[in-house]
XYZ file of N, CA and C in Angstrom:
768
model
N -13.011 11.923 -7.070
C -11.613 12.266 -6.867
C -11.217 11.996 -5.411
N -10.099 11.303 -5.231
C -9.594 11.024 -3.893
C -8.123 11.429 -3.845
N -7.780 12.286 -2.913
C -6.396 12.747 -2.769
C -5.682 11.897 -1.732
N -4.557 11.314 -2.154
C -3.766 10.460 -1.266
C -2.456 11.154 -0.918
N -1.947 10.850 0.259
C -0.628 11.308 0.677
C 0.205 10.101 1.057
N 1.252 9.823 0.277
C 2.094 8.649 0.492
C 3.359 9.084 1.220
N 3.563 8.547 2.415
C 4.589 9.042 3.332
C 5.880 8.241 3.147
N 6.853 8.830 2.459
C 8.169 8.208 2.251
C 9.096 8.736 3.340
N 9.340 7.912 4.362
C 10.030 8.379 5.568
C 11.254 7.542 5.878
N 12.133 8.118 6.676
C 13.312 7.433 7.211
C 12.936 6.918 8.595
N 12.857 5.593 8.737
C 12.392 4.975 9.984
C 13.613 4.555 10.813
N 13.706 5.051 12.032
C 14.824 4.718 12.907
C 14.553 3.390 13.620
N 15.476 2.432 13.523
C 15.246 1.118 14.136
C 15.024 1.217 15.642
N 13.969 0.557 16.107
C 13.678 0.407 17.539
C 13.446 1.732 18.255
N 13.077 2.772 17.534
C 12.848 4.075 18.162
C 11.421 4.524 17.910
N 10.479 3.834 18.518
C 9.068 4.114 18.270
C 8.731 5.551 18.648
N 9.171 5.992 19.823
C 8.853 7.352 20.258
C 9.445 8.387 19.304
N 10.702 8.164 18.899
C 11.368 9.091 17.972
C 10.640 9.107 16.629
N 10.259 7.941 16.125
C 9.586 7.862 14.820
C 8.224 8.550 14.849
N 7.463 8.315 15.886
C 6.147 8.941 15.970
C 6.278 10.457 16.031
N 7.208 10.947 16.833
C 7.429 12.389 16.900
C 7.843 12.939 15.537
N 8.693 12.191 14.843
C 9.151 12.633 13.521
C 7.998 12.666 12.519
N 7.123 11.663 12.558
C 5.965 11.661 11.658
C 5.083 12.883 11.912
N 4.892 13.216 13.168
C 4.095 14.404 13.486
C 4.676 15.638 12.805
N 5.990 15.815 12.926
C 6.649 16.985 12.343
C 6.621 16.932 10.822
N 6.861 15.747 10.256
C 6.890 15.596 8.801
C 5.526 15.895 8.188
N 4.476 15.370 8.779
C 3.135 15.583 8.244
C 2.714 17.048 8.350
N 3.013 17.673 9.474
C 2.658 19.085 9.638
C 3.384 19.959 8.626
N 4.631 19.577 8.304
C 5.421 20.374 7.364
C 5.045 20.114 5.911
N 4.663 18.887 5.582
C 4.504 18.502 4.180
C 3.057 18.442 3.694
N 2.109 18.278 4.597
C 0.710 18.146 4.174
C 0.023 19.497 4.373
N -0.051 20.264 3.306
C -0.589 21.617 3.362
C -1.947 21.730 2.663
N -2.502 20.609 2.269
C -3.794 20.605 1.596
C -4.601 19.422 2.113
N -5.918 19.459 1.976
C -6.734 18.338 2.461
C -6.378 17.036 1.735
N -6.274 15.960 2.475
C -6.051 14.634 1.900
C -7.130 13.702 2.431
N -7.464 12.707 1.628
C -8.470 11.722 2.022
C -7.859 10.454 2.596
N -6.599 10.204 2.227
C -5.950 8.955 2.631
C -4.456 9.185 2.794
N -3.919 8.810 3.964
C -2.483 8.844 4.227
C -1.985 7.406 4.362
N -0.873 7.085 3.684
C -0.326 5.731 3.726
C 1.143 5.797 4.142
N 1.496 5.015 5.176
C 2.853 4.964 5.698
C 3.580 3.720 5.176
N 4.915 3.688 5.261
C 5.654 2.489 4.845
C 5.396 1.307 5.791
N 5.854 0.155 5.361
C 5.775 -1.056 6.186
C 6.583 -0.869 7.477
N 6.101 -1.495 8.558
C 6.753 -1.394 9.874
C 7.036 0.074 10.206
N 5.976 0.870 10.065
C 6.132 2.327 10.099
C 6.720 2.834 11.407
N 6.484 2.124 12.491
C 6.871 2.654 13.805
C 8.246 2.235 14.281
N 8.790 1.143 13.714
C 10.064 0.626 14.240
C 11.044 0.160 13.174
N 10.596 -0.028 11.935
C 11.476 -0.512 10.880
C 11.826 -1.977 11.050
N 12.491 -2.515 10.035
C 12.914 -3.912 10.073
C 14.247 -4.069 10.793
N 14.389 -5.187 11.500
C 15.656 -5.584 12.111
C 15.550 -7.071 12.421
N 16.634 -7.629 12.927
C 16.619 -9.050 13.249
C 15.809 -9.344 14.508
N 15.474 -8.310 15.270
C 14.721 -8.527 16.499
C 13.621 -7.477 16.675
N 12.902 -7.186 15.574
C 11.830 -6.197 15.682
C 10.698 -6.683 16.572
N 10.731 -7.972 16.957
C 9.705 -8.488 17.862
C 9.714 -7.749 19.195
N 10.830 -7.141 19.549
C 10.882 -6.423 20.819
C 10.052 -5.136 20.760
N 9.693 -4.707 19.541
C 8.882 -3.503 19.378
C 7.400 -3.818 19.206
N 7.036 -5.095 19.224
C 5.642 -5.475 19.007
C 4.753 -4.919 20.117
N 3.562 -4.455 19.729
C 2.621 -3.847 20.656
C 1.264 -4.541 20.554
N 0.424 -4.373 21.556
C -0.965 -4.827 21.427
C -1.762 -3.852 20.572
N -2.967 -4.226 20.202
C -3.799 -3.366 19.368
C -4.194 -2.071 20.088
N -4.131 -2.062 21.409
C -4.443 -0.840 22.145
C -3.177 -0.080 22.558
N -2.070 -0.341 21.836
C -0.804 0.307 22.150
C -0.682 1.695 21.542
N 0.469 2.321 21.799
C 0.665 3.707 21.396
C 0.665 3.879 19.884
N 1.251 2.941 19.147
C 1.402 3.120 17.700
C 0.063 3.072 16.972
N -0.858 2.232 17.427
C -2.196 2.218 16.842
C -2.946 3.490 17.251
N -2.754 3.918 18.489
C -3.395 5.157 18.941
C -2.936 6.349 18.106
N -1.647 6.368 17.726
C -1.146 7.470 16.894
C -1.837 7.487 15.534
N -2.093 6.315 14.963
C -2.803 6.266 13.685
C -4.193 6.883 13.824
N -4.861 6.592 14.928
C -6.189 7.161 15.146
C -6.113 8.679 15.326
N -5.137 9.133 16.098
C -4.957 10.574 16.306
C -4.678 11.285 14.985
N -3.860 10.664 14.144
C -3.532 11.255 12.845
C -4.763 11.317 11.951
N -5.543 10.231 11.937
C -6.772 10.209 11.136
C -7.733 11.304 11.584
N -7.841 11.483 12.886
C -8.736 12.520 13.400
C -8.219 13.920 13.066
N -6.922 14.130 13.212
C -6.362 15.462 12.973
C -6.529 15.879 11.512
N -6.219 14.972 10.588
C -6.275 15.307 9.164
C -7.642 14.991 8.546
N -8.551 14.411 9.340
C -9.860 14.019 8.833
C -9.710 13.154 7.588
N -8.829 12.173 7.694
C -8.532 11.281 6.577
C -8.429 9.851 7.091
N -8.506 8.896 6.171
C -8.157 7.529 6.504
C -6.638 7.418 6.568
N -6.153 6.465 7.365
C -4.708 6.258 7.530
C -4.432 4.763 7.441
N -3.384 4.411 6.694
C -2.993 3.009 6.520
C -1.533 2.848 6.914
N -1.233 1.840 7.715
C 0.148 1.575 8.127
C 0.260 0.141 8.615
N 1.480 -0.393 8.614
C 1.718 -1.711 9.192
C 2.689 -1.590 10.357
N 2.559 -2.538 11.279
C 3.422 -2.575 12.454
C 3.367 -3.973 13.060
N 4.359 -4.336 13.873
C 4.315 -5.646 14.523
C 3.320 -5.617 15.683
N 2.360 -6.527 15.642
C 1.331 -6.623 16.674
C 1.493 -7.953 17.411
N 1.439 -7.877 18.732
C 1.534 -9.085 19.550
C 0.134 -9.541 19.955
N -0.163 -10.796 19.648
C -1.434 -11.396 20.036
C -1.146 -12.721 20.733
N -1.259 -12.719 22.051
C -0.916 -13.920 22.805
C 0.552 -14.247 22.632
N 0.833 -15.462 22.171
C 2.212 -15.887 21.956
C 2.700 -15.587 20.537
N 1.856 -14.974 19.711
C 2.190 -14.751 18.304
C 2.443 -13.279 18.022
N 3.254 -13.040 16.971
C 3.469 -11.697 16.451
C 3.095 -11.729 14.974
N 2.357 -10.730 14.529
C 1.986 -10.613 13.125
C 2.435 -9.256 12.604
N 2.738 -9.206 11.306
C 2.994 -7.934 10.619
C 1.636 -7.476 10.111
N 1.009 -6.569 10.857
C -0.400 -6.229 10.611
C -0.541 -4.862 9.957
N -1.300 -4.832 8.869
C -1.704 -3.583 8.235
C -3.048 -3.176 8.826
N -3.120 -1.933 9.282
C -4.336 -1.402 9.888
C -4.876 -0.275 9.017
N -6.177 -0.332 8.737
C -6.860 0.743 8.006
C -7.712 1.495 9.018
N -7.296 2.727 9.314
C -7.930 3.531 10.342
C -8.684 4.691 9.717
N -9.929 4.878 10.114
C -10.688 6.063 9.734
C -10.680 7.026 10.915
N -11.175 8.244 10.752
C -11.240 9.145 11.909
C -12.096 8.593 13.050
N -13.019 7.689 12.738
C -13.900 7.156 13.768
C -13.404 5.846 14.369
N -12.847 4.969 13.524
C -12.545 3.616 14.022
C -11.675 2.863 13.023
N -11.242 1.683 13.425
C -10.539 0.773 12.521
C -11.559 0.158 11.568
N -11.308 0.307 10.266
C -12.220 -0.248 9.259
C -11.841 -1.674 8.876
N -10.599 -2.057 9.134
C -10.165 -3.416 8.806
C -8.685 -3.568 9.030
N -8.233 -4.811 9.048
C -6.792 -5.063 9.106
C -6.462 -6.320 8.323
N -5.175 -6.417 8.000
C -4.677 -7.532 7.194
C -3.326 -7.964 7.753
N -3.174 -9.252 8.033
C -1.909 -9.808 8.488
C -1.134 -10.360 7.301
N 0.090 -9.926 7.148
C 0.908 -10.232 5.973
C 0.970 -11.735 5.714
N 0.633 -12.110 4.482
C 0.620 -13.517 4.083
C 2.020 -14.019 3.744
N 2.715 -13.273 2.864
C 4.017 -13.732 2.365
C 5.137 -13.070 3.172
N 5.668 -13.807 4.134
C 6.711 -13.288 5.010
C 8.066 -13.413 4.328
N 8.895 -12.378 4.491
C 10.194 -12.367 3.824
C 11.136 -13.364 4.492
N 12.053 -13.917 3.662
C 12.999 -14.908 4.171
C 13.854 -14.320 5.296
N 14.125 -15.134 6.300
C 14.991 -14.671 7.380
C 14.202 -14.296 8.619
N 14.501 -13.111 9.153
C 13.971 -12.737 10.462
C 12.450 -12.696 10.488
N 11.819 -12.194 9.431
C 10.366 -12.076 9.465
C 9.699 -13.444 9.524
N 10.222 -14.402 8.763
C 9.650 -15.747 8.801
C 9.846 -16.390 10.174
N 10.956 -16.061 10.833
C 11.232 -16.643 12.150
C 10.358 -16.014 13.229
N 10.055 -14.737 13.070
C 9.377 -14.004 14.137
C 7.865 -14.019 13.992
N 7.368 -13.874 12.766
C 5.938 -13.604 12.548
C 5.140 -14.839 12.147
N 3.874 -14.792 12.483
C 2.906 -15.759 12.002
C 2.304 -15.222 10.712
N 2.175 -16.079 9.705
C 1.635 -15.671 8.414
C 0.128 -15.485 8.489
N -0.356 -14.463 7.776
C -1.793 -14.263 7.661
C -2.424 -15.284 6.737
N -3.742 -15.387 6.778
C -4.430 -16.423 6.025
C -5.407 -15.898 4.984
N -5.801 -14.627 5.069
C -6.786 -14.133 4.109
C -6.564 -12.653 3.807
N -6.995 -12.252 2.625
C -6.936 -10.862 2.207
C -8.066 -10.074 2.870
N -7.896 -8.762 2.880
C -8.931 -7.878 3.388
C -9.186 -6.782 2.362
N -10.382 -6.747 1.820
C -10.780 -5.663 0.928
C -11.561 -4.647 1.762
N -11.084 -3.410 1.735
C -11.676 -2.353 2.552
C -12.544 -1.464 1.668
N -13.756 -1.234 2.093
C -14.647 -0.295 1.415
C -14.626 1.025 2.177
N -14.096 2.057 1.531
C -14.004 3.363 2.172
C -13.837 4.428 1.109
N -14.225 5.640 1.433
C -14.071 6.793 0.543
C -14.770 6.571 -0.795
N -15.795 5.736 -0.786
C -16.560 5.477 -1.997
C -15.923 4.489 -2.955
N -14.829 3.828 -2.537
C -14.122 2.878 -3.402
C -13.805 1.610 -2.623
N -13.308 0.612 -3.363
C -12.873 -0.644 -2.753
C -11.366 -0.781 -2.937
N -10.668 -1.101 -1.845
C -9.212 -1.103 -1.806
C -8.690 -2.462 -1.362
N -7.580 -2.906 -1.972
C -6.891 -4.112 -1.514
C -5.514 -3.704 -0.990
N -5.362 -3.584 0.323
C -4.059 -3.227 0.890
C -3.224 -4.472 1.172
N -1.999 -4.483 0.649
C -1.083 -5.606 0.834
C 0.263 -5.082 1.342
N 1.191 -6.001 1.595
C 2.429 -5.616 2.278
C 3.645 -6.151 1.537
N 4.479 -5.261 1.044
C 5.850 -5.503 0.588
C 6.002 -6.770 -0.263
N 6.490 -7.861 0.319
C 6.815 -9.093 -0.401
C 5.603 -9.664 -1.130
N 4.396 -9.307 -0.686
C 3.176 -9.763 -1.361
C 3.157 -9.383 -2.837
N 3.856 -8.306 -3.208
C 3.806 -7.815 -4.587
C 4.354 -8.841 -5.566
N 5.163 -9.792 -5.093
C 5.774 -10.800 -5.962
C 4.853 -11.983 -6.254
N 3.651 -11.966 -5.707
C 2.773 -13.127 -5.833
C 1.474 -12.696 -6.506
N 1.395 -12.819 -7.846
C 0.263 -12.280 -8.610
C -1.092 -12.822 -8.162
N -1.156 -14.082 -7.800
C -2.443 -14.664 -7.424
C -3.010 -13.983 -6.187
N -2.155 -13.573 -5.262
C -2.606 -12.946 -4.028
C -3.159 -11.539 -4.290
N -2.704 -10.917 -5.377
C -3.196 -9.589 -5.757
C -4.355 -9.650 -6.744
N -4.789 -10.835 -7.104
C -5.722 -11.025 -8.207
C -7.063 -10.328 -7.982
N -7.440 -9.495 -8.919
C -8.770 -8.892 -8.926
C -9.757 -9.896 -9.514
N -11.027 -9.692 -9.259
C -12.059 -10.545 -9.831
C -13.153 -9.672 -10.418
N -13.811 -10.193 -11.440
C -14.903 -9.479 -12.096
C -16.092 -10.433 -12.167
N -17.138 -10.080 -11.424
C -18.308 -10.958 -11.345
C -19.563 -10.104 -11.246
N -20.583 -10.457 -12.004
C -21.847 -9.731 -11.995
C -21.614 -8.243 -12.298
N -20.709 -8.019 -13.236
C -20.378 -6.676 -13.708
C -19.754 -5.800 -12.622
N -19.109 -6.421 -11.622
C -18.449 -5.675 -10.555
C -17.043 -6.214 -10.329
N -16.130 -5.301 -9.981
C -14.765 -5.671 -9.634
C -14.642 -5.829 -8.118
N -13.730 -6.706 -7.697
C -13.469 -6.853 -6.267
C -12.942 -5.551 -5.666
N -12.018 -4.892 -6.393
C -11.418 -3.679 -5.843
C -11.032 -2.733 -6.973
N -10.745 -1.484 -6.582
C -10.412 -0.424 -7.529
C -8.968 0.068 -7.401
N -8.341 -0.189 -6.272
C -6.962 0.267 -6.075
C -6.214 -0.705 -5.174
N -4.988 -1.012 -5.566
C -4.054 -1.795 -4.758
C -3.182 -0.842 -3.952
N -2.801 -1.271 -2.753
C -1.825 -0.532 -1.955
C -0.749 -1.504 -1.514
N 0.513 -1.136 -1.757
C 1.647 -1.936 -1.277
C 2.475 -1.078 -0.333
N 2.359 -1.316 0.979
C 3.244 -0.669 1.946
C 4.520 -1.502 2.004
N 5.683 -0.853 1.896
C 6.906 -1.605 1.606
C 8.117 -1.156 2.417
N 9.064 -2.086 2.514
C 10.434 -1.835 2.963
C 11.375 -2.504 1.975
N 11.295 -2.142 0.688
C 12.158 -2.721 -0.340
C 13.505 -2.003 -0.317
N 14.629 -2.730 -0.162
C 15.939 -2.079 -0.155
C 16.322 -1.571 -1.539
N 17.306 -0.681 -1.561
C 17.696 0.019 -2.790
C 17.989 -0.909 -3.967
N 18.710 -2.033 -3.786
C 19.014 -2.877 -4.953
C 17.776 -3.456 -5.640
N 16.642 -3.486 -4.935
C 15.427 -4.071 -5.512
C 14.321 -3.038 -5.723
N 14.678 -1.760 -5.701
C 13.668 -0.718 -5.883
C 12.975 -0.839 -7.238
N 13.747 -1.074 -8.304
C 13.139 -1.184 -9.626
C 12.255 -2.419 -9.736
N 12.625 -3.487 -9.056
C 11.766 -4.676 -9.044
C 10.420 -4.348 -8.404
N 10.443 -3.579 -7.321
C 9.198 -3.186 -6.665
C 8.294 -2.428 -7.629
N 8.843 -1.448 -8.335
C 8.037 -0.644 -9.252
C 7.535 -1.464 -10.439
N 8.379 -2.330 -10.962
C 7.965 -3.133 -12.115
C 6.895 -4.153 -11.726
N 7.066 -4.765 -10.568
C 6.068 -5.733 -10.116
C 4.732 -5.052 -9.832
N 4.777 -3.892 -9.166
C 3.535 -3.169 -8.872
C 2.862 -2.699 -10.154
N 3.663 -2.313 -11.141
C 3.118 -1.905 -12.438
C 2.409 -3.076 -13.117
N 3.023 -4.245 -13.059
C 2.390 -5.437 -13.638
C 1.075 -5.753 -12.933
N 1.072 -5.630 -11.598
C -0.159 -5.902 -10.846
C -1.261 -4.906 -11.227
N -0.895 -3.635 -11.444
C -1.893 -2.638 -11.845
C -2.475 -2.976 -13.212
N -1.616 -3.317 -14.167
C -2.073 -3.603 -15.526
C -2.974 -4.826 -15.554
N -2.525 -5.917 -14.947
C -3.264 -7.172 -15.075
C -4.574 -7.163 -14.283
N -4.693 -6.254 -13.302
C -5.902 -6.193 -12.494
C -6.772 -4.979 -12.800
N -6.392 -4.194 -13.813
C -7.124 -2.971 -14.185
C -7.453 -2.148 -12.942
N -6.398 -1.778 -12.252
C -6.521 -1.108 -10.968
C -5.427 -0.063 -10.828
N -5.687 0.978 -10.041
C -4.584 1.818 -9.579
C -3.710 0.992 -8.640
N -2.428 1.361 -8.560
C -1.539 0.773 -7.571
C -0.777 1.893 -6.875
N -0.827 1.895 -5.559
C -0.081 2.849 -4.744
C 1.065 2.104 -4.066
N 2.275 2.576 -4.274
C 3.467 1.971 -3.676
C 4.056 2.960 -2.685
N 4.245 2.529 -1.448
C 4.826 3.404 -0.424
C 6.052 2.709 0.146
N 7.216 3.263 -0.117
C 8.472 2.679 0.349
C 9.205 3.686 1.231
N 10.170 3.222 1.963
C 10.915 4.053 2.903
C 12.262 4.490 2.331
N 12.951 5.351 3.053
C 14.340 5.712 2.764
C 15.171 5.451 4.020
N 16.504 5.563 3.886
C 17.391 5.381 5.028
C 17.807 3.937 5.232
N 18.424 3.682 6.383
C 18.957 2.351 6.698
C 18.099 1.673 7.762
N 17.831 0.382 7.534
C 17.053 -0.354 8.529
C 17.966 -0.960 9.583
N 17.373 -1.760 10.464
C 18.130 -2.341 11.566
C 19.061 -3.458 11.172
N 19.051 -3.845 9.898
C 19.975 -4.861 9.398
C 21.023 -4.252 8.471
N 21.077 -2.928 8.411
C 22.077 -2.233 7.617
C 21.757 -2.107 6.150
N 20.520 -2.412 5.749
C 20.127 -2.319 4.342
C 19.686 -0.899 4.006
N 20.172 -0.388 2.888
C 19.835 0.959 2.451
C 18.568 0.941 1.612
N 17.710 1.937 1.854
C 16.460 2.102 1.106
C 16.455 3.495 0.490
N 16.118 3.562 -0.798
C 16.180 4.855 -1.488
C 14.805 5.356 -1.912
N 13.734 4.670 -1.529
C 12.388 5.134 -1.863
C 11.770 4.325 -2.977
N 11.148 5.021 -3.929
C 10.400 4.361 -4.988
C 8.904 4.513 -4.803
N 8.512 5.348 -3.853
C 7.095 5.620 -3.631
C 6.471 6.186 -4.905
N 5.323 5.638 -5.307
C 4.759 6.024 -6.607
C 3.272 5.730 -6.683
N 2.629 6.415 -7.628
C 1.235 6.161 -7.997
C 1.238 5.652 -9.435
N 0.601 4.504 -9.673
C 0.634 3.842 -10.968
C -0.790 3.707 -11.500
N -0.971 4.018 -12.773
C -2.297 3.960 -13.392
C -2.636 2.527 -13.798
N -3.907 2.238 -14.082
C -4.278 0.897 -14.547
C -3.686 0.552 -15.907
N -3.182 1.539 -16.619
C -2.494 1.296 -17.887
C -1.005 1.042 -17.684
N -0.540 1.180 -16.445
C 0.865 0.941 -16.152
C 1.740 2.172 -16.232
N 1.155 3.354 -16.224
C 1.932 4.602 -16.262
C 2.245 5.077 -14.844
N 3.474 5.565 -14.653
C 3.833 6.193 -13.383
C 3.236 7.601 -13.398
N 2.202 7.816 -12.618
C 1.518 9.104 -12.598
C 2.233 10.113 -11.717
N 2.887 9.623 -10.683
C 3.608 10.501 -9.763
C 4.608 9.650 -8.995
N 5.782 10.222 -8.697
C 6.813 9.456 -7.998
C 7.620 10.375 -7.095
N 7.929 9.897 -5.914
C 8.734 10.659 -4.962
C 10.197 10.655 -5.382
N 10.943 11.620 -4.914
C 12.373 11.686 -5.188
C 13.135 10.603 -4.452
N 14.291 10.255 -4.967
C 15.119 9.225 -4.341
C 15.864 9.785 -3.138
N 15.987 8.942 -2.117
C 16.792 9.243 -0.933
C 16.368 10.530 -0.226
N 15.070 10.829 -0.271
C 14.579 12.006 0.447
C 13.223 11.708 1.066
N 13.021 12.258 2.245
C 11.730 12.131 2.880
C 10.727 13.032 2.163
N 9.528 12.524 1.986
C 8.543 13.262 1.216
C 7.162 12.699 1.514
N 6.140 13.548 1.440
C 4.760 13.080 1.407
C 4.263 13.351 -0.012
N 4.171 12.295 -0.796
C 3.775 12.405 -2.196
C 2.256 12.563 -2.263
N 1.810 13.710 -2.746
C 0.386 14.008 -2.836
C -0.076 13.800 -4.269
N -1.155 13.034 -4.432
C -1.697 12.794 -5.772
C -3.198 12.569 -5.671
N -3.938 13.060 -6.653
C -5.378 12.881 -6.692
C -5.752 11.808 -7.709
N -6.439 10.786 -7.240
C -6.857 9.672 -8.082
C -8.229 9.966 -8.690
N -8.352 9.736 -9.990
C -9.605 9.965 -10.718
C -10.259 8.610 -10.981
N -11.248 8.265 -10.170
C -11.881 6.963 -10.316
C -12.919 6.940 -11.431
N -13.387 8.101 -11.868
C -14.229 8.135 -13.067
C -13.422 7.691 -14.281
N -12.173 8.132 -14.337
C -11.282 7.691 -15.413
C -11.101 6.176 -15.368
N -10.907 5.638 -14.162
C -10.720 4.191 -14.023
C -11.913 3.434 -14.583
N -13.119 3.854 -14.241
C -14.313 3.162 -14.720
C -14.451 3.270 -16.236
N -14.112 4.435 -16.786
C -14.187 4.599 -18.233
C -13.164 3.717 -18.931
N -11.955 3.643 -18.355
C -10.910 2.787 -18.936
C -11.357 1.323 -18.944
N -11.967 0.880 -17.869
C -12.450 -0.494 -17.805
C -13.534 -0.765 -18.849
N -14.397 0.229 -19.091
C -15.435 0.055 -20.128
C -14.836 0.051 -21.527
N -13.847 0.908 -21.757
C -13.241 1.011 -23.080
C -12.372 -0.196 -23.413
N -11.820 -0.839 -22.406
C -10.911 -1.965 -22.617
C -11.348 -3.097 -21.679
N -12.410 -3.815 -22.025
C -13.064 -4.755 -21.109
C -12.377 -6.120 -21.026
N -11.083 -6.109 -20.780
C -10.338 -7.365 -20.702
C -10.817 -8.220 -19.529
N -11.397 -7.610 -18.495
C -11.822 -8.369 -17.325
C -12.841 -9.449 -17.682
N -13.578 -9.244 -18.738
C -14.587 -10.230 -19.126
C -13.952 -11.550 -19.578
N -12.643 -11.530 -19.879
C -11.959 -12.761 -20.293
C -10.948 -13.257 -19.261
N -10.954 -12.668 -18.061
C -10.033 -13.145 -17.046
C -10.306 -14.616 -16.736
N -9.224 -15.336 -16.490
C -9.348 -16.750 -16.097
C -9.942 -16.847 -14.683
């Protein structure tokens, strides 16, 4: 059993200090039980805008340090994405932080049309993280629309991963698309899918109403946050159930 806390927050554009302070208050108020994994929305520290590159930080910057502090305080793993500056390049980087250290990171492969494509360098490979006794594939927002990039594999009686994570900034008009796409990815890959989306308005004036959810490998919404409200959605994942489901319905043996 692994208890996750999915942080559905209102991210203020270009206000890293304000956002970090707000996360501290939100987590202290909403997380009243032990959690093993906390997941924040995409661009957790600054939100999307036409010039979010001005908020880009190095890997030793304050926003990465906050993830480490949070992991240590809650004794949990923490997952979040933020703009990272490396030399002349900026990447939308997902960081997987444990209480001790960074376990891995992933640079977003599928950049959204417009400002993100202009500002960021695309990532080149997926990162499967082994932690908490399971294997996880953390991806970012627009990646959910590309089934091949989320593809699980079954070889030598083992799966590549057990749970998908999509950290997102999907605006309100496409909230249902996010949930339906993530549900399809869970079903076709016989995996849990965790969707973490934001609320409020981003730096381009787009409204976000949430859609944060936990989805079963059968495609059922196991838990979902309320619309247009900040929330830390707490849910316990049963991986024994996942393994039994895979044995009872062994479709992976016929995957292309």
